[in-house]
Short mmCIF file of C-alpha atoms and ligand atoms in Angstrom, two decimals:
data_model
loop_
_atom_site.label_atom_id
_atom_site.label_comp_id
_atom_site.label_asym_id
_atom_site.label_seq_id
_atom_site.Cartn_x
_atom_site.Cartn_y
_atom_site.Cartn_z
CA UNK A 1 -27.48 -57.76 10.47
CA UNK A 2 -26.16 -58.19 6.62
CA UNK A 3 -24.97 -54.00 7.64
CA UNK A 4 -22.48 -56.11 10.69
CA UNK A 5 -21.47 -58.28 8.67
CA UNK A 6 -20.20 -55.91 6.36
CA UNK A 7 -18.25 -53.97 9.05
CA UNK A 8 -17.10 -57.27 10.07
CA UNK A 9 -15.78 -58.40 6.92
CA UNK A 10 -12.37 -57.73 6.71
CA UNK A 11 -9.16 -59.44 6.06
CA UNK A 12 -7.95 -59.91 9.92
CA UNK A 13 -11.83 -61.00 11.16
CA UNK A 14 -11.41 -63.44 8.08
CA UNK A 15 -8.35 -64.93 9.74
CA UNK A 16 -10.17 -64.96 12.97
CA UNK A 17 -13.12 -67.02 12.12
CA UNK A 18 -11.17 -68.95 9.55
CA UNK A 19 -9.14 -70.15 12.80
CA UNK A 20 -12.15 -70.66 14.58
CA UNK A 21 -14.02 -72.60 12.28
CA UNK A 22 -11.18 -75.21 11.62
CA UNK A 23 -9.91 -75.67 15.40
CA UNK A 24 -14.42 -75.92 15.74
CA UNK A 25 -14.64 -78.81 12.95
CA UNK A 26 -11.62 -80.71 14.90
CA UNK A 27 -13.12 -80.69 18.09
CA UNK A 28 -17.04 -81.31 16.64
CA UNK A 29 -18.02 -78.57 18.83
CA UNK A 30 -21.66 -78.34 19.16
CA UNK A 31 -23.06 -75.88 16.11
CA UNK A 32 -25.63 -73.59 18.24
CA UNK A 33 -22.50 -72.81 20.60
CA UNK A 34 -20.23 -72.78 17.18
CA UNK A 35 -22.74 -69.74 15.47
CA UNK A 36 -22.66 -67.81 18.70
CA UNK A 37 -18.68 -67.70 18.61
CA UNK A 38 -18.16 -66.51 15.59
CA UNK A 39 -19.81 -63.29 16.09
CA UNK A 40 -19.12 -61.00 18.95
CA UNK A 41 -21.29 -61.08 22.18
CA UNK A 42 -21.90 -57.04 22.11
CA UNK A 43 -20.13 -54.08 20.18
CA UNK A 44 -19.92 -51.09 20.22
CA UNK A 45 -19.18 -47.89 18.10
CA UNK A 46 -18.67 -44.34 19.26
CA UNK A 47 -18.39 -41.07 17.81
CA UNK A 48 -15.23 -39.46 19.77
CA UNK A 49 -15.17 -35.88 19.11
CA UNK A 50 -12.07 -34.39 20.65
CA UNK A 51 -11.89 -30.08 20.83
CA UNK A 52 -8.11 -29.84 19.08
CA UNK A 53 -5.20 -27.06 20.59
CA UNK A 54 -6.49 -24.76 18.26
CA UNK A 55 -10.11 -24.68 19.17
CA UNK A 56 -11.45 -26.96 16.12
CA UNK A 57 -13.24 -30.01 16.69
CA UNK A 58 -12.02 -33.81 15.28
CA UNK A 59 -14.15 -36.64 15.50
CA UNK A 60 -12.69 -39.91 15.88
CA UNK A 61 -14.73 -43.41 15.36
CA UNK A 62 -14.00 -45.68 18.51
CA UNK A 63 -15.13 -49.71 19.36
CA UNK A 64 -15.33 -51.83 21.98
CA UNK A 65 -16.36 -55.35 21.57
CA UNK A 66 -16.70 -57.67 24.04
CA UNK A 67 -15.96 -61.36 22.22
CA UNK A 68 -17.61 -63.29 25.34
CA UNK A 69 -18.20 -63.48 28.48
CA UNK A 70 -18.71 -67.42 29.32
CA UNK A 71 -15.83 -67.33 31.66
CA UNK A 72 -16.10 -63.80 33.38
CA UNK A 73 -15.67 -60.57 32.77
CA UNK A 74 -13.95 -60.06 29.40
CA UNK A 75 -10.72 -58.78 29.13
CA UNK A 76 -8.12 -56.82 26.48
CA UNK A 77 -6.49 -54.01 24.74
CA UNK A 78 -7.22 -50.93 23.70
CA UNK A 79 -5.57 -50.27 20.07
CA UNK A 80 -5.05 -46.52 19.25
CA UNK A 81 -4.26 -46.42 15.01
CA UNK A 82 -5.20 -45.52 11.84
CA UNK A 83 -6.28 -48.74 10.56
CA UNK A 84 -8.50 -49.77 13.54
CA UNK A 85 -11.74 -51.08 12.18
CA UNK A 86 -14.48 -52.93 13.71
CA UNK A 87 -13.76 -56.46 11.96
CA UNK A 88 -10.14 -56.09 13.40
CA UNK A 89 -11.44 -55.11 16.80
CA UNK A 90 -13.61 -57.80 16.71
CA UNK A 91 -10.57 -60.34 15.89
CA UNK A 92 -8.97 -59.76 18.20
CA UNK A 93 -11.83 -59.61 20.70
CA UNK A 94 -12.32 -63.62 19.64
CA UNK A 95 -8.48 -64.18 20.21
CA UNK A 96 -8.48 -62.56 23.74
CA UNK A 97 -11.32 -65.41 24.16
CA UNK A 98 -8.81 -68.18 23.32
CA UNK A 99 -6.29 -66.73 24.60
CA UNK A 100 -7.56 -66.58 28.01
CA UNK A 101 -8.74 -69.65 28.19
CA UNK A 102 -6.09 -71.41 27.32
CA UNK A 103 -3.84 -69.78 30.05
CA UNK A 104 -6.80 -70.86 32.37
CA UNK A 105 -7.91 -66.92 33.49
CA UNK A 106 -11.38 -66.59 34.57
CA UNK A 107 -11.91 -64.13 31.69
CA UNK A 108 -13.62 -63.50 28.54
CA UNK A 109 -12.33 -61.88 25.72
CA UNK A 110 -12.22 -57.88 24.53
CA UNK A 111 -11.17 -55.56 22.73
CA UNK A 112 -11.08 -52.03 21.60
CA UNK A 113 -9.69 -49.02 19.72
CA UNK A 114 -9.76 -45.58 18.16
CA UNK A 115 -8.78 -44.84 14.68
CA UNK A 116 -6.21 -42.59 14.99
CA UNK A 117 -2.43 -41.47 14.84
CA UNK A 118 -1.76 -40.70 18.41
CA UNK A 119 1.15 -39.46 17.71
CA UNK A 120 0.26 -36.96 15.88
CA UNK A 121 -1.63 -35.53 18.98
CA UNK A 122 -0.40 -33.06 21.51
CA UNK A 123 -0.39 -34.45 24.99
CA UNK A 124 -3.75 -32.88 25.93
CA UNK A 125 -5.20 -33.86 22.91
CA UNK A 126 -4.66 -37.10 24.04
CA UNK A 127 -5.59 -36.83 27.15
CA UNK A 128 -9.33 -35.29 26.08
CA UNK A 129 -9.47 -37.95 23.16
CA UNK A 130 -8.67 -41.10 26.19
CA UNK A 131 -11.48 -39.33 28.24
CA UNK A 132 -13.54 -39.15 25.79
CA UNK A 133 -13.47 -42.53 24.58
CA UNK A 134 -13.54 -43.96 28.09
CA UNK A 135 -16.77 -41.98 28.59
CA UNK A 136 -18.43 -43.06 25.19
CA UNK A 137 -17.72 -46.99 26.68
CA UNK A 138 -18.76 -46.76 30.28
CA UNK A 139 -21.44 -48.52 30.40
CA UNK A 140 -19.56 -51.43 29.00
CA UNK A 141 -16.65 -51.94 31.09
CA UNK A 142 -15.85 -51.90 34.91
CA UNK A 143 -14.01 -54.60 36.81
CA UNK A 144 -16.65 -57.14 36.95
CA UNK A 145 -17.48 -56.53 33.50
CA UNK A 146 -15.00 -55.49 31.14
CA UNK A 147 -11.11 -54.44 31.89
CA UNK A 148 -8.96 -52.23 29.57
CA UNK A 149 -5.22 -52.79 29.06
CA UNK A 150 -2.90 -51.39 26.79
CA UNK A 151 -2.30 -52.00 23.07
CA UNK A 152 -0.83 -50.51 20.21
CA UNK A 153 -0.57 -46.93 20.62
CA UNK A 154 -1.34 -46.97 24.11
CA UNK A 155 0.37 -47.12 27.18
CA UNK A 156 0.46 -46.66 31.33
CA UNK A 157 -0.67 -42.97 30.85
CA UNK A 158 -3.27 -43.65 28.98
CA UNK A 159 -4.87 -46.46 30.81
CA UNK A 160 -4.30 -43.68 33.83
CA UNK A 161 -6.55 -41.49 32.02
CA UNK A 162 -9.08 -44.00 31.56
CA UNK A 163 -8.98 -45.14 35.15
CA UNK A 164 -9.35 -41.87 36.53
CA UNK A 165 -12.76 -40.93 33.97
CA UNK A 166 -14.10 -44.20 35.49
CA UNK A 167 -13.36 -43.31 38.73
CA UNK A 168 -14.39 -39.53 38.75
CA UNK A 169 -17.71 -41.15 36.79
CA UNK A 170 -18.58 -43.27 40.15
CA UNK A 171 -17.09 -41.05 42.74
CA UNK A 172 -14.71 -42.97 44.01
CA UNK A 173 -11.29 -44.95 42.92
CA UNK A 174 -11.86 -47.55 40.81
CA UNK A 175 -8.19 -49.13 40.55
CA UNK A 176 -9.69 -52.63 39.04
CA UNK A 177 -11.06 -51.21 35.95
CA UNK A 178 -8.18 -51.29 33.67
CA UNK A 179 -4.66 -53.16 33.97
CA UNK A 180 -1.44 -51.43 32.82
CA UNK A 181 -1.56 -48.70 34.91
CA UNK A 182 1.20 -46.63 36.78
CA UNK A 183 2.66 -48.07 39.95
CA UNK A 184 1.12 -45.29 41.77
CA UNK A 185 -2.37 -45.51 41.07
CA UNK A 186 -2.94 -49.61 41.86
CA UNK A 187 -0.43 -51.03 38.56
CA UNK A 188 1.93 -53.72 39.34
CA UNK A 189 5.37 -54.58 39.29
CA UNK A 190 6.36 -56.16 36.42
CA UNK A 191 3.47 -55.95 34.34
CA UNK A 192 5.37 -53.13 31.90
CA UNK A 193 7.51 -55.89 30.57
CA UNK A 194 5.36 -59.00 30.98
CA UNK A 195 4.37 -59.91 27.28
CA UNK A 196 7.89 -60.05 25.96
CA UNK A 197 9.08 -62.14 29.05
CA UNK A 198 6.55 -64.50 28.65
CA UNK A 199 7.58 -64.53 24.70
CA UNK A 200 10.51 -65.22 26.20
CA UNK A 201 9.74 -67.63 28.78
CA UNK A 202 8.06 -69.88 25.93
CA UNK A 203 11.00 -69.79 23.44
CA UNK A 204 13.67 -71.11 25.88
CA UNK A 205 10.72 -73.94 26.03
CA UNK A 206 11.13 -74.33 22.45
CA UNK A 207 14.62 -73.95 21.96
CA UNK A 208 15.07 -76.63 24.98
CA UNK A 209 12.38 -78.69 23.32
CA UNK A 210 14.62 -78.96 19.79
CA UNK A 211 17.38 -79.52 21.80
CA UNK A 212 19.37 -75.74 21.71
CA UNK A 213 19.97 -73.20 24.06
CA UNK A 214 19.58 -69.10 24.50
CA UNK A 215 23.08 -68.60 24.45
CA UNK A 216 24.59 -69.12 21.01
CA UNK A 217 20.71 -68.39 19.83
CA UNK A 218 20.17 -65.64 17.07
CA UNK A 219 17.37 -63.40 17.18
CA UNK A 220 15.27 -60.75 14.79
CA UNK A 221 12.43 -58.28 16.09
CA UNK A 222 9.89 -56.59 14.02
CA UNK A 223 8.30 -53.97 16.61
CA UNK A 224 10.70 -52.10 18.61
CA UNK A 225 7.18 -51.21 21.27
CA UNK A 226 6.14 -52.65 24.35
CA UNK A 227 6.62 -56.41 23.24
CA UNK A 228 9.48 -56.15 20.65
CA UNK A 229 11.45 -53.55 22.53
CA UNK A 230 11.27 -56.03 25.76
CA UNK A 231 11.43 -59.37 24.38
CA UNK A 232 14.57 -57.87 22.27
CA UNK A 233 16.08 -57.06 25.73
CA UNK A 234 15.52 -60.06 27.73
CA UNK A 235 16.45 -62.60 24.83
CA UNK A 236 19.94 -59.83 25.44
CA UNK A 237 20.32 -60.43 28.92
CA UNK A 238 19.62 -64.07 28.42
CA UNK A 239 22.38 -64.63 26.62
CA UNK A 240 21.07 -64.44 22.95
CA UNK A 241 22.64 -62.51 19.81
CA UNK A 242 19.76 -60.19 18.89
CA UNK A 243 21.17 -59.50 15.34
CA UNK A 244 17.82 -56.87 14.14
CA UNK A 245 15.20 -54.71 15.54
CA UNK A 246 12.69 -52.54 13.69
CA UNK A 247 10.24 -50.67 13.95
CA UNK A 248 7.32 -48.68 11.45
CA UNK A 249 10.18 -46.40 9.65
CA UNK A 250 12.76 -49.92 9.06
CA UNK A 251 15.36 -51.48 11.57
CA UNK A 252 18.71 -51.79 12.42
CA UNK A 253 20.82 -54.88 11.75
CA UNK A 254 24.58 -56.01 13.42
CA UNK A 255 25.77 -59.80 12.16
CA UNK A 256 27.92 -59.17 16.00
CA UNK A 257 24.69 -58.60 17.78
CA UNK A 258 23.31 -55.30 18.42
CA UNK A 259 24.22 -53.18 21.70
CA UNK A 260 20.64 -53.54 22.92
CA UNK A 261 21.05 -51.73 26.23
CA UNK A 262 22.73 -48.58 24.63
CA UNK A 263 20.15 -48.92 21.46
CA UNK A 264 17.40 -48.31 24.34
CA UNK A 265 19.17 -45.56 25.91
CA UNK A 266 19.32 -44.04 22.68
CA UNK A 267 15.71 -44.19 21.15
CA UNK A 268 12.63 -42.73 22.15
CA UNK A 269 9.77 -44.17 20.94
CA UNK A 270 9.18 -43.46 16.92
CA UNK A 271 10.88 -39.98 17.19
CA UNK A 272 13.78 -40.82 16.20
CA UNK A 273 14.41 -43.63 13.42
CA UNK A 274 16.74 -47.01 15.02
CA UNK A 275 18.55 -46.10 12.18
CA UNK A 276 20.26 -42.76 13.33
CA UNK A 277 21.10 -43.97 17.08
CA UNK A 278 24.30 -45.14 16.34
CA UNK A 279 23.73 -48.96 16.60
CA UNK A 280 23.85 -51.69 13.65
CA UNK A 281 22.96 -50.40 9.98
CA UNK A 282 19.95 -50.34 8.22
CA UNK A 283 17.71 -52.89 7.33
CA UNK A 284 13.98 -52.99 6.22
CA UNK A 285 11.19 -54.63 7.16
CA UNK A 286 11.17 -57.15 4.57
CA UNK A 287 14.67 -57.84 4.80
CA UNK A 288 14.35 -58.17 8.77
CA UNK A 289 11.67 -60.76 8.35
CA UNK A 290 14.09 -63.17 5.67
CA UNK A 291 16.99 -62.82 8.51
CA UNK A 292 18.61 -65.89 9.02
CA UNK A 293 18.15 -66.53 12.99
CA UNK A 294 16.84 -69.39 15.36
CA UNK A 295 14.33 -66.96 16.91
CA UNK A 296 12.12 -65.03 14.66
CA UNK A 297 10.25 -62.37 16.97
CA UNK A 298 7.17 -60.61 15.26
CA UNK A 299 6.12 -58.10 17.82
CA UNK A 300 3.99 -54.96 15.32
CA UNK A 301 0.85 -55.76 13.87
CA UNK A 302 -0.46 -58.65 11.90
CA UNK A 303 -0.43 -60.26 8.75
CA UNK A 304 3.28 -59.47 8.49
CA UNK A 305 3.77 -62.96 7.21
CA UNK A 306 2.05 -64.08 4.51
CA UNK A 307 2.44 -66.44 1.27
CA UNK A 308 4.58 -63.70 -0.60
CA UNK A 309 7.20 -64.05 1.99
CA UNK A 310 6.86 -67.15 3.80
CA UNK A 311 8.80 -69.43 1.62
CA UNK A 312 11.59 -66.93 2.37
CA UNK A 313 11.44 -66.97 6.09
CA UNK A 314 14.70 -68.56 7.99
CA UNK A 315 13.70 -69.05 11.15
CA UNK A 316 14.11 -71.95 13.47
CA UNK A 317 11.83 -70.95 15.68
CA UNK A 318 8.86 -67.80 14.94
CA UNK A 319 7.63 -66.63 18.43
CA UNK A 320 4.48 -64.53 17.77
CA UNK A 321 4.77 -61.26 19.66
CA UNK A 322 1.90 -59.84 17.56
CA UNK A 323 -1.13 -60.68 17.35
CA UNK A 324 -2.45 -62.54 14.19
CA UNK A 325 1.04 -61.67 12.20
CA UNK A 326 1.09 -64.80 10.29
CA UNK A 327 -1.77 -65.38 7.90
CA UNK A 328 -2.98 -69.00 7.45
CA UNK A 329 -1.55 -69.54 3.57
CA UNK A 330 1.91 -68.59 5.28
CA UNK A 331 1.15 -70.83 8.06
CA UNK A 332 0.98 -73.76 6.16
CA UNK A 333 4.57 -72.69 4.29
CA UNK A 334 5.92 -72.68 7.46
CA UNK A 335 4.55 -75.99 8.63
CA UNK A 336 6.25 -77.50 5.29
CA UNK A 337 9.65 -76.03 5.65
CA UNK A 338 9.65 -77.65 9.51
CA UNK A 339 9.53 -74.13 11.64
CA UNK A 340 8.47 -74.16 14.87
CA UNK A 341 5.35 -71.86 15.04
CA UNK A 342 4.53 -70.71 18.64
CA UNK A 343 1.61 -69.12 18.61
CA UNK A 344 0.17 -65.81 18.99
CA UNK A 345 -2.21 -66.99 21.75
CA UNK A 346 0.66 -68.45 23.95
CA UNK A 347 3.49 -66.58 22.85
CA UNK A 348 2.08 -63.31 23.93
CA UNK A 349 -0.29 -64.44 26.81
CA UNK A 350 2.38 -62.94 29.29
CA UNK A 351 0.92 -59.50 29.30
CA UNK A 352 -3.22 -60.90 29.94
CA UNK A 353 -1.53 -62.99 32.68
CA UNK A 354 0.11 -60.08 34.80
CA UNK A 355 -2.53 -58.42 33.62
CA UNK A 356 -4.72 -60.67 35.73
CA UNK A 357 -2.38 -60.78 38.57
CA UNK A 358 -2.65 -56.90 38.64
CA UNK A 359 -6.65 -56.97 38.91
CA UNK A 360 -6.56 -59.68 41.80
CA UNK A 361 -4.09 -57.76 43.51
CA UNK A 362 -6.37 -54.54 43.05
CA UNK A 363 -9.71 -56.90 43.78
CA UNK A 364 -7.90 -58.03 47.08
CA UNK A 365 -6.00 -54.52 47.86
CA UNK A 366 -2.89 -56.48 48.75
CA UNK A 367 0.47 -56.21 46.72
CA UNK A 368 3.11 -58.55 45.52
CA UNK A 369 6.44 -58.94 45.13
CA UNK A 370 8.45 -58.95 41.32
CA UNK A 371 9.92 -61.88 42.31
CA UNK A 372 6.53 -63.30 42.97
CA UNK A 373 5.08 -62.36 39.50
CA UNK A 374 7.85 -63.46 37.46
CA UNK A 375 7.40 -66.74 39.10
CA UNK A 376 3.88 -66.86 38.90
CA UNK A 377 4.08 -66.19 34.92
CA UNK A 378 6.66 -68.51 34.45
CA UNK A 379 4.79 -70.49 35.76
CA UNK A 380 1.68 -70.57 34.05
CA UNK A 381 3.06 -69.91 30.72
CA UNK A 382 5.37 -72.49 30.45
CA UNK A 383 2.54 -74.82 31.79
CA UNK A 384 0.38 -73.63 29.07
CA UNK A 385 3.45 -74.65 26.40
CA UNK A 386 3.93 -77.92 27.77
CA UNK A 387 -0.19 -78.65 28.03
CA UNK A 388 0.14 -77.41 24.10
CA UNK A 389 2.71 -79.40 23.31
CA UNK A 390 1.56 -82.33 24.50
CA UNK A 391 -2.16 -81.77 23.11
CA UNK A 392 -0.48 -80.90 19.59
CA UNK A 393 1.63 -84.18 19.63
CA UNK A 394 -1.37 -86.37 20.66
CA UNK A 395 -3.78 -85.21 18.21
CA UNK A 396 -0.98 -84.31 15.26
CA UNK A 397 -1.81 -81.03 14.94
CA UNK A 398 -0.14 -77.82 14.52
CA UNK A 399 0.67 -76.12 17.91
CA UNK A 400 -1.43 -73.35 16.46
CA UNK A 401 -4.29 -75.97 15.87
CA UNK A 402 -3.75 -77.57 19.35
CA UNK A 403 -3.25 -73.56 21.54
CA UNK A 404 -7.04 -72.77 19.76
CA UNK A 405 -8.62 -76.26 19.94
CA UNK A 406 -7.70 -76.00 23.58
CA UNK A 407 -9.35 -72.57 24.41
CA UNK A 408 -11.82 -72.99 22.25
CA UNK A 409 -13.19 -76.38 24.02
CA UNK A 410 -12.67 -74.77 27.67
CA UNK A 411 -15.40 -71.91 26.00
CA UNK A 412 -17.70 -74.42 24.42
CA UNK A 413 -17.70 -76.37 27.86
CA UNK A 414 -18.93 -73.10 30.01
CA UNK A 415 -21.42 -72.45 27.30
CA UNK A 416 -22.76 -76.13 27.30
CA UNK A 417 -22.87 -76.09 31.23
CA UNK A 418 -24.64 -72.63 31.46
CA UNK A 419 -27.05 -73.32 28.77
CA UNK A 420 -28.93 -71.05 26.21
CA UNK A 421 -31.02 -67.96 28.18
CA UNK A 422 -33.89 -67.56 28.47
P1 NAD B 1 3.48 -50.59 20.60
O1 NAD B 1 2.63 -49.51 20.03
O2 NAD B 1 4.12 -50.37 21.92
O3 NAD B 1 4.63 -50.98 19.57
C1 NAD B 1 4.39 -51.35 18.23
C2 NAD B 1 5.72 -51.30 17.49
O4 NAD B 1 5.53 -51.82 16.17
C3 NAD B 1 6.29 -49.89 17.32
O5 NAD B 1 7.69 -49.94 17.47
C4 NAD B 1 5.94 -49.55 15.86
O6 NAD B 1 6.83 -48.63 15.29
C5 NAD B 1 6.08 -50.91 15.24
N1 NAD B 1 5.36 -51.07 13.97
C6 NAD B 1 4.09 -50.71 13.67
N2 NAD B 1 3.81 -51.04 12.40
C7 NAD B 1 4.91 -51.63 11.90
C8 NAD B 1 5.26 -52.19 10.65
N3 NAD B 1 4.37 -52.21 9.64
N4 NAD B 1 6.49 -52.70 10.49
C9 NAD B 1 7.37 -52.69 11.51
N5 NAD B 1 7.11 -52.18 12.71
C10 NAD B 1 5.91 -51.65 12.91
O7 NAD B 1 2.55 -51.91 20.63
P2 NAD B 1 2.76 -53.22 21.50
O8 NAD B 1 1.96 -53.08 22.74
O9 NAD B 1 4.21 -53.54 21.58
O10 NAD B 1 2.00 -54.31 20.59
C11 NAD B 1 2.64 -54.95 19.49
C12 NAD B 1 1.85 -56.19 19.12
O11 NAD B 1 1.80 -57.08 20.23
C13 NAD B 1 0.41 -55.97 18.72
O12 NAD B 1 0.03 -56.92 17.75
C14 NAD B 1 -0.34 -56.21 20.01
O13 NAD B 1 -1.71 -56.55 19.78
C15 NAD B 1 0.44 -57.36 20.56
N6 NAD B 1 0.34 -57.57 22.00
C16 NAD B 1 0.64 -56.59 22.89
C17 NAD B 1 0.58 -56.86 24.25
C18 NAD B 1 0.98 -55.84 25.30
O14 NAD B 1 1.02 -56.20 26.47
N7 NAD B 1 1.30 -54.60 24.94
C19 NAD B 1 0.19 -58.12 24.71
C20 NAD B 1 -0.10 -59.12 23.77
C21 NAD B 1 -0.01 -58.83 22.43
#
């Protein structure tokens, strides 16, 4: 036990059950249920060894960890980095919890990851490491139990691999097992750009809420991924002035606005640096985060905000792409100097909520339309805001306080109703 706690221990699970412990005191949630929710319900760690192009063998240290399962069948990403580590797996395994809950999904929350720079792999490198991994966490997941989705590092192809070692495992197609996947194999429309329209969704809440509007709004993206590279182009099209975008090797900044279509048309993932397509001029990462906008956008990894920069932070509004960017010393800066913090749990709960849509619709065998999923998200998500909102203005808390307290009582009221087995 002391051995997991150790492997647990690190800065991001900190944050986690630092989170968890204040939103539990606020709501005096029962302690038995309390000591079972700050620990993971089951992980997992796998050896991955992957034979490399040139005949060697690499092997690669791989999670899963399934947060709970009170609700359903747990749910999230899998992360492929450098840095993964079990505690951060296992953070963001609790946040999928909350997260989940609050946008009222019949899920638990997951996660899981691989330590490694996929991009430093060939294609079928790749390919053997996804397979590999899948096979190492089979008896974990499947659609009743445990669902895969895509994270840092990973995208449609990968959760195609994935779905496809499942499948060949049980002998027949398994489309339900992960979300995130191609059109052609069971995906669904609109999932590819779900979490940064639903990021988006929730700041024209906010910005209607402090009495402004998209157009005439500035806006700065750390992340130029799945979430930042979307959000950044739907805050375009809705009118907003996206003056930066960045991404691991620095950003690129216009005071005009940046030409976000032609910046897309230009980059290709982290090939090429934003800085050399011929859009904006440089800026770094640290300079992109003390941006004067109305809609700050972190959309890369977390603890990007923290007390050495907060005070310098000129936001009017930070709309947490990431997850866990903002540490809790910065949050309290931020509460002082008046920003509105939406967060991470809300702001980015567009992708779990396609996400779901694309298992029922692989569940049930029966497709929808785009226009039915944006609808469906839009509504649920700005539901969720308002339900926040309201909750954080009743019990004067934080909308950070008031998005956990929220999840965290729907969990605590499944375990109290199920009971303690045996
Ligand atoms: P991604 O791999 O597609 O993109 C990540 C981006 O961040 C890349 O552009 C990368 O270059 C950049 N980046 C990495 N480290 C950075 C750094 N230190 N500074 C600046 N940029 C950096 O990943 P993604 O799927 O877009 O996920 C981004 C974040 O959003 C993660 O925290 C993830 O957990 C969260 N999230 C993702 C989804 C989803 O649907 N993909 C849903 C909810 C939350």
């Amino acid at each position: 036990m002391t051995s997991l706690y150790q492997e647990l221990e690190t800065p991001t699970f900190r944050l986690a059950v630092a989170q968890f412990e204040e939103a539990a005191e606020r709501l005096g949630l029962d302690g038995n249920i309390r000591g079972r929710l700050t620990l993971p319900q089951r992980a997992l760690i796998v050896s991955v060894p992957v034979r490399m192009d040139d005949k060697s063998v690499k092997v690669f240290m791989g999670y899963r960890v399934q947060h709970d399962t009170a609700l359903g069948p747990s749910k999230g990403g899998v992360r492929f980095h450098p840095d993964v580590n079990l505690g951060e797996v296992a953070a963001l395994a609790m946040w999928m919890t909350w997260k989940c809950a609050l946008a009222g999904l019949p899920y638990g929350g997951a996660k899981g990851g691989v330590r490694v720079a996929p991009e430093k792999l060939s294609r079928a490198e790749l390919q053997r490491l996804t397979r590999r991994y899948t096979a190492e966490i089979l008896p974990l997941i499947g659609p009743e139990k445990d669902i895969p989705a895509p994270d840092v590092g990973t995208n449609a192809q990968v959760m195609a691999w994935m779905m496809d070692t499942y499948s060949q495992e049980m002998g027949y197609a398994v489309p339900g097992v992960v979300t995130g996947k191609p059109l052609a194999i069971g995906g669904s429309l609109g999932r590819e750009d779900a979490t940064g329209r639903g990021v988006t969704d929730v700041a024209l809440e906010a910005l209607r809420h402090l009495g402004l509007n998209m157009a005439g709004a500035t806006v700065a993206v750390q992340g130029f991924g799945n979430v930042g590279m979307h959000t950044a182009r739907i805050m375009h099209e809705a009118g907003a002035k996206v003056l930066a975008v960045s991404n691991t090797k620095g950003g690129v900044h216009s005071a005009r606005g940046l030409d976000i279509p032609t910046l897309r048309s230009r980059y290709q993932s982290n090939v090429r640096p934003l800085h050399e397509c011929g859009v904006g001029e440089f800026i770094s990462n640290d300079d992109l985060l003390q941006l004067e906008c109305t809609i700050l956008v972190p959309a890369a990894l977390s603890e990007q905000i923290t007390e050495k920069n907060a005070a310098k932070v000129r936001c009017r509004i930070l709309a947490e792409g990431a997850n866990g960017p903002t540490t809790m010393a910065a949050d309290r800066i931020l509460e002082e100097k008046g920003i509105f913090v939406i967060p991470d749990i809300l702001a980015n709960s567009g992708g779990v909520i396609v996400s779901y849509f694309e298992w029922v619709q692989d569940v049930q065998k029966y497709f929808w339309k785009e226009q039915d999923i944006r609808d469906r998200l839009h509504e649920i998500i700005t539901a969720a805001f308002h339900r926040t909102l309201e909750f954080s203005q009743a019990k004067k808390v934080s909308l950070r306080m008031a998005a956990l307290m929220s999840g965290i009582d729907k969990i605590g009221q499944a375990h109290l109703a199920r009971g303690l087995y045996p």
